[in-house]
Amino acid sequence: MPLDTSANSPSPSPKHRLQAPPLGKTRAGVALLLLLFIGGWWYSSQVRPPEAIALNGATMGTTYSVKFRELPENMTATQVKAALDKMLVEINRQMSTFDPQSELSRFNSNPSTDWVPVSPELLFVVREAQRISEMTGGAFDITVGPLVNLWGFGPTFTNDAIPSQQAIAEAQERVGYRHLQIREEPPALKKDRANMYVDLSAIAKGYAVDRLADYLESLGMDDYMVEIGGELRVKGLNAQGVPWRIAIEKPTPGQRSVERILHLKHEGIATSGDYRNFFERDGQRYSHEIDPKTGQPIRHELASVTVIDPSTTTADALATGLIVMGPTRGFELAERQGLAVLFITIHDGAFEEKGTTAFAPYRVD
Ligand code: ADP
Ligand code: MG
């Protein structure tokens, strides 16, 4: 996962889902993950400028962290934090499947196959999701919800049992992004099949990062970092007055070490990997990334995919879509589209990196 290397970390931020998993459920990956703030060690001896502000909190079943250099003239840090928290609560109320009363949950449980009016924000995220579905040939698909829930990665409690072929086939019947339609004016969504279930967990964190970052920019801030559960966006300079350096974590469960450091100026960055959120049964690891075509959690040697894009919303969705596509087809697509992507595969316990042409300028070698 991408990490801010430039300051002392408050708390680890498990990359996770929109809300906390049900209590009592243990997943090997969930607790493992962490932010690495190696940069903090060598910067910690320096005195931080008094205007450097760090805000932290909980959202979407994970944590967020926001840093910036200067407060706007007429606002306190508490006021900025209150505004950010309010935005996050609103986004959850619109897009979380872990809140049964959210706008998305109400859409999901609505049996109607007619147009259902939705907020422009929900429409925006679904529109971007559908664009990434087209681009990835359906590897990214927000209608994958019935499969996510079946495999125990949704809001309802399951006992990590492996679903039967029949249950998988039945859930697959309900999946298919082409059966979810979008209307712009007035904003509305329409399911072709009454029992469809939309899951925005693979894109909503990136979207929330963009919303918070846009808000900071609207306050006139040119230097900030916004991070939610490992997806992040930066602009300008960090507290030390140098460009942000973001570390990509080695995709090893239970270990924290840096795979690579990147220089970012004004971009979003998101990572998908199967090394944090998964369950194990009979020695087999089951990832929370589901291939809609097979109905199964992905299984290949791709350990993580990191995408850099001006939009964190896009980066988040693409990271999920490309990891589902796998190392060969995913890499080809990323090159063809001119995307900045780092693929990390694992062969016999050793990591191998492969970056696209557009990724090269972000490397610090
Ligand atoms: P993280 O949530 O760890 O940041 P992702 O962004 O890859 O990781 O999102 C994974 C979540 O997205 C899963 O928990 C599930 O809810 C959902 N999901 C799983 N497979 C897909 C898919 N093929 N397309 C879209 N969403 C998916
Ligand atoms: Mg994602």
XYZ file of C-alpha atoms and ligand atoms in Angstrom:
393
model
C 0.000 0.000 0.000
C 1.161 3.528 -0.575
C 2.401 5.221 2.548
C 3.483 8.669 3.477
C 7.119 8.387 4.426
C 7.593 11.908 5.583
C 6.227 12.151 9.074
C 5.533 10.244 12.202
C 2.586 7.985 11.858
C -0.286 8.190 14.263
C -1.959 4.838 13.869
C -1.796 2.019 11.380
C -4.464 2.124 8.792
C -5.751 -1.254 7.736
C -6.728 -1.091 4.104
C -10.166 -2.371 4.308
C -13.766 -1.962 3.542
C -16.404 0.690 3.993
C -17.215 -0.281 7.541
C -15.764 -2.500 10.178
C -16.197 -6.213 9.597
C -18.693 -7.969 11.828
C -17.428 -8.494 15.336
C -16.138 -11.911 16.134
C -14.863 -12.506 12.654
C -11.177 -13.124 12.411
C -9.435 -12.621 9.182
C -5.778 -13.261 9.008
C -5.074 -10.289 6.839
C -7.025 -7.602 8.535
C -4.804 -7.005 11.497
C -1.595 -7.313 9.611
C -1.342 -4.251 7.822
C 0.323 -1.228 8.442
C 1.617 1.999 7.324
C 5.346 2.288 7.248
C 6.701 5.642 7.973
C 10.366 5.075 7.539
C 10.880 8.637 6.508
C 9.768 9.664 9.957
C 12.873 8.122 11.444
C 15.268 10.275 9.624
C 13.129 13.355 9.760
C 12.203 13.002 13.391
C 15.360 14.677 14.555
C 14.348 17.806 12.713
C 12.016 20.310 14.267
C 8.672 20.297 12.514
C 7.458 23.688 11.420
C 4.736 24.863 13.815
C 2.219 25.212 11.017
C 2.339 21.537 10.049
C -1.044 20.023 10.938
C -1.956 16.337 11.155
C -5.551 15.180 11.571
C -6.638 11.583 12.078
C -9.830 9.686 12.523
C -11.814 6.597 11.694
C -13.985 6.052 8.637
C -15.075 3.296 6.265
C -13.928 0.514 8.565
C -10.412 1.918 8.544
C -8.581 5.108 9.477
C -7.877 8.347 7.721
C -4.979 10.726 7.963
C -4.776 14.272 6.627
C -1.724 16.516 6.688
C -1.193 20.052 5.524
C 1.226 22.869 6.154
C -0.929 25.852 6.959
C -4.404 26.516 8.252
C -6.661 28.800 6.265
C -6.732 32.236 7.914
C -10.197 32.037 9.404
C -10.259 28.375 10.512
C -8.897 26.294 13.369
C -7.647 22.717 12.957
C -10.709 21.557 14.897
C -12.972 23.289 12.406
C -11.192 21.756 9.426
C -11.425 18.320 11.041
C -15.132 18.784 11.762
C -15.740 19.680 8.112
C -13.785 16.637 6.896
C -15.583 14.315 9.330
C -18.921 15.661 8.175
C -18.041 14.950 4.550
C -16.962 11.409 5.419
C -20.194 10.726 7.302
C -22.160 11.955 4.290
C -20.192 9.782 1.856
C -20.815 6.726 4.051
C -24.510 7.589 4.209
C -24.532 7.568 0.431
C -22.227 4.696 -0.490
C -21.670 2.180 2.298
C -23.108 -1.317 2.068
C -22.285 -1.654 5.768
C -24.975 0.914 6.650
C -28.385 -0.667 5.974
C -29.914 2.806 5.745
C -27.403 4.262 3.288
C -28.616 5.457 -0.073
C -26.816 2.552 -1.734
C -28.271 -0.051 0.668
C -31.754 1.309 0.036
C -31.155 1.073 -3.711
C -29.895 -2.494 -3.280
C -32.893 -3.620 -1.276
C -35.351 -1.845 -3.576
C -36.892 -4.578 -5.748
C -37.903 -2.076 -8.431
C -36.511 -2.420 -11.951
C -37.616 1.152 -12.746
C -35.477 4.262 -12.501
C -34.619 5.091 -8.877
C -33.589 8.711 -8.244
C -30.142 8.965 -6.619
C -27.806 11.723 -5.458
C -25.458 13.243 -8.048
C -22.538 11.972 -5.910
C -23.683 8.347 -6.072
C -24.280 8.724 -9.799
C -20.772 10.148 -10.275
C -19.114 7.166 -8.572
C -21.253 4.607 -10.402
C -20.523 6.327 -13.731
C -16.768 6.143 -13.112
C -17.107 2.521 -11.975
C -18.944 1.633 -15.172
C -16.224 3.323 -17.262
C -13.560 1.197 -15.526
C -15.703 -1.918 -16.052
C -15.768 -1.238 -19.794
C -12.027 -0.580 -19.815
C -11.182 -3.770 -17.880
C -13.590 -6.001 -19.807
C -15.727 -6.541 -16.713
C -12.864 -7.490 -14.350
C -13.884 -4.485 -12.274
C -17.593 -4.783 -11.609
C -19.510 -3.086 -8.802
C -22.415 -5.515 -9.262
C -20.118 -8.249 -7.894
C -21.769 -7.730 -4.458
C -23.647 -11.084 -4.299
C -20.332 -12.899 -4.798
C -18.503 -10.679 -2.295
C -21.200 -11.407 0.268
C -21.241 -15.117 -0.545
C -17.497 -15.365 0.060
C -17.892 -13.561 3.372
C -16.348 -10.188 2.510
C -19.585 -8.220 2.733
C -21.471 -6.786 5.690
C -23.084 -10.028 6.801
C -21.469 -12.598 9.038
C -20.280 -15.822 7.426
C -18.147 -18.601 8.823
C -15.462 -18.635 6.153
C -17.005 -21.708 4.563
C -16.199 -22.295 0.902
C -19.416 -21.731 -1.064
C -20.795 -24.558 -3.182
C -20.562 -24.418 -6.969
C -24.311 -24.061 -7.089
C -24.325 -21.103 -4.707
C -21.590 -19.462 -6.780
C -23.537 -20.038 -10.002
C -26.657 -18.548 -8.433
C -24.791 -15.472 -7.225
C -23.194 -15.067 -10.666
C -26.660 -14.887 -12.216
C -27.146 -11.654 -10.295
C -23.843 -10.098 -11.430
C -23.165 -8.035 -14.543
C -22.435 -4.309 -14.785
C -24.291 -4.016 -18.088
C -27.526 -4.706 -16.196
C -27.048 -1.550 -14.143
C -28.086 1.579 -16.029
C -27.358 5.235 -15.483
C -29.509 8.282 -16.189
C -27.990 11.752 -15.931
C -30.982 14.090 -15.762
C -32.414 13.783 -13.257
C -29.801 11.477 -11.710
C -31.094 7.917 -11.403
C -30.006 4.285 -11.509
C -31.884 1.296 -12.826
C -31.390 -2.415 -12.266
C -32.448 -4.742 -15.059
C -32.736 -7.493 -12.477
C -34.470 -6.886 -9.162
C -31.973 -8.870 -7.076
C -28.806 -7.039 -8.124
C -26.510 -5.753 -5.358
C -24.050 -2.931 -5.906
C -20.827 -2.854 -3.855
C -18.705 0.309 -4.035
C -16.010 -0.854 -1.589
C -13.347 -0.972 -4.291
C -13.839 2.655 -5.365
C -15.446 4.613 -2.490
C -12.275 5.139 -0.462
C -10.566 6.666 -3.473
C -13.606 8.848 -4.073
C -13.625 10.027 -0.452
C -9.912 10.909 -0.716
C -10.686 13.057 -3.761
C -13.568 14.798 -2.006
C -11.454 15.667 1.047
C -8.524 16.757 -1.097
C -10.781 18.924 -3.272
C -12.135 20.528 -0.117
C -8.621 21.365 1.115
C -7.852 22.869 -2.289
C -11.051 24.920 -2.075
C -9.657 26.364 1.169
C -6.610 27.488 -0.768
C -4.226 24.749 0.353
C -1.435 23.850 -2.048
C 0.434 21.416 0.210
C -1.417 18.454 1.660
C -1.738 14.721 1.946
C -5.066 12.916 2.348
C -5.085 9.188 3.062
C -7.930 6.755 3.756
C -7.076 3.114 4.369
C -3.936 3.374 2.270
C -5.424 5.138 -0.773
C -4.071 8.642 -0.902
C -3.656 11.912 -2.743
C -0.961 14.496 -2.284
C -0.155 17.947 -3.550
C 2.885 20.158 -3.208
C 5.238 19.828 -0.264
C 5.233 17.988 3.045
C 5.876 19.509 6.472
C 9.610 19.538 5.808
C 9.105 21.612 2.700
C 10.088 18.884 0.247
C 7.902 16.995 -2.283
C 5.946 14.070 -0.883
C 7.691 10.705 -0.841
C 5.350 7.772 -0.748
C 6.487 4.248 0.065
C 5.002 1.149 -1.510
C 4.848 -1.630 1.018
C 6.229 -5.063 0.260
C 3.156 -7.242 -0.208
C 4.011 -9.622 2.622
C 1.390 -10.570 5.204
C 2.578 -9.811 8.702
C 5.663 -7.925 7.652
C 6.329 -4.287 7.166
C 9.043 -3.253 4.833
C 9.398 -0.864 1.970
C 9.420 -2.141 -1.556
C 9.890 1.172 -3.321
C 9.731 4.924 -2.716
C 7.917 7.207 -5.131
C 7.946 10.945 -5.704
C 4.539 12.483 -6.195
C 3.557 16.062 -6.970
C -0.192 16.241 -7.376
C -1.593 12.755 -7.836
C -3.729 10.068 -6.310
C -2.298 6.614 -5.644
C -4.059 3.364 -4.754
C -2.982 -0.230 -4.200
C -4.913 -3.465 -4.363
C -3.391 -6.634 -3.012
C -4.494 -9.931 -1.588
C -1.981 -9.850 1.262
C -4.113 -8.046 3.814
C -7.777 -8.846 3.530
C -8.216 -12.574 3.061
C -9.071 -15.725 4.918
C -7.274 -19.018 4.974
C -8.755 -22.438 4.903
C -6.881 -25.721 4.501
C -3.731 -23.789 3.674
C -5.383 -21.965 0.796
C -5.667 -18.206 0.875
C -8.946 -16.670 -0.280
C -8.655 -13.070 -1.422
C -11.380 -10.429 -1.146
C -10.896 -9.585 -4.806
C -13.374 -11.647 -6.769
C -13.189 -12.409 -10.475
C -16.766 -11.882 -11.700
C -16.138 -14.286 -14.602
C -15.262 -17.280 -12.415
C -17.158 -16.215 -9.305
C -14.008 -17.101 -7.337
C -11.454 -15.065 -5.392
C -8.475 -14.298 -7.612
C -5.621 -16.780 -7.562
C -2.436 -15.842 -9.303
C 1.088 -14.792 -8.588
C 0.220 -11.084 -8.640
C 0.720 -9.816 -5.088
C -0.166 -6.157 -5.523
C -1.039 -3.532 -8.099
C -0.393 0.181 -7.502
C -1.942 2.820 -9.746
C -1.077 6.529 -9.913
C -3.687 8.812 -11.459
C -4.798 12.434 -11.041
C -8.088 10.989 -9.742
C -7.836 8.744 -6.674
C -11.319 7.462 -7.526
C -9.961 6.192 -10.835
C -6.737 4.864 -9.296
C -8.695 2.892 -6.666
C -11.024 1.257 -9.198
C -8.220 0.554 -11.665
C -6.037 -1.098 -9.015
C -8.847 -3.542 -8.275
C -9.672 -4.095 -11.964
C -6.046 -4.708 -12.934
C -5.342 -7.127 -10.086
C -8.379 -9.147 -11.136
C -7.159 -9.159 -14.746
C -3.835 -10.564 -13.588
C -0.193 -9.918 -14.456
C -0.332 -10.504 -18.206
C -3.626 -9.061 -19.377
C -3.552 -6.388 -16.688
C -0.099 -5.204 -17.687
C -0.970 -5.148 -21.383
C -4.068 -3.075 -20.726
C -2.175 -0.637 -18.495
C 0.498 -0.104 -21.168
C -2.074 0.273 -23.927
C -3.988 2.880 -21.913
C -0.835 4.741 -20.895
C -1.549 4.161 -17.190
C 1.090 4.574 -14.476
C 1.042 1.177 -12.746
C 3.429 -0.965 -10.720
C 2.762 -4.708 -10.675
C 4.443 -6.797 -7.987
C 4.423 -10.545 -8.549
C 5.752 -13.251 -6.297
C 7.789 -16.194 -7.574
C 9.126 -18.760 -5.117
C 8.924 -16.267 -2.290
C 10.750 -13.494 -4.156
C 9.123 -10.291 -5.346
C 9.412 -9.094 -8.895
C 8.425 -5.589 -9.964
C 7.165 -4.562 -13.337
C 6.255 -0.930 -13.955
C 4.559 0.504 -17.026
C 6.272 3.168 -19.126
C 4.134 5.895 -17.552
C 5.103 4.698 -14.068
C 8.849 5.210 -14.583
C 8.970 8.986 -13.824
C 7.618 8.427 -10.299
C 10.410 6.107 -9.242
C 13.159 7.310 -6.943
C 16.155 5.208 -7.852
P -9.333 -2.470 -0.457
O -10.780 -2.460 -0.054
O -8.467 -3.334 0.391
O -8.792 -1.113 -0.729
P -10.001 -2.927 -3.171
O -10.044 -1.496 -3.502
O -9.377 -3.844 -4.168
O -9.267 -3.221 -1.834
O -11.496 -3.384 -2.922
C -11.825 -4.699 -2.560
C -13.318 -4.778 -2.279
O -14.021 -4.509 -3.483
C -13.784 -6.143 -1.833
O -13.793 -6.270 -0.424
C -15.184 -6.207 -2.415
O -16.097 -5.545 -1.569
C -15.066 -5.424 -3.699
N -14.701 -6.229 -4.875
C -14.190 -7.485 -4.926
N -13.972 -7.884 -6.192
C -14.363 -6.842 -6.983
C -14.396 -6.646 -8.397
N -13.997 -7.591 -9.260
N -14.870 -5.448 -8.864
C -15.289 -4.486 -7.996
N -15.284 -4.622 -6.660
C -14.821 -5.781 -6.148
Mg -9.811 -0.473 -5.235
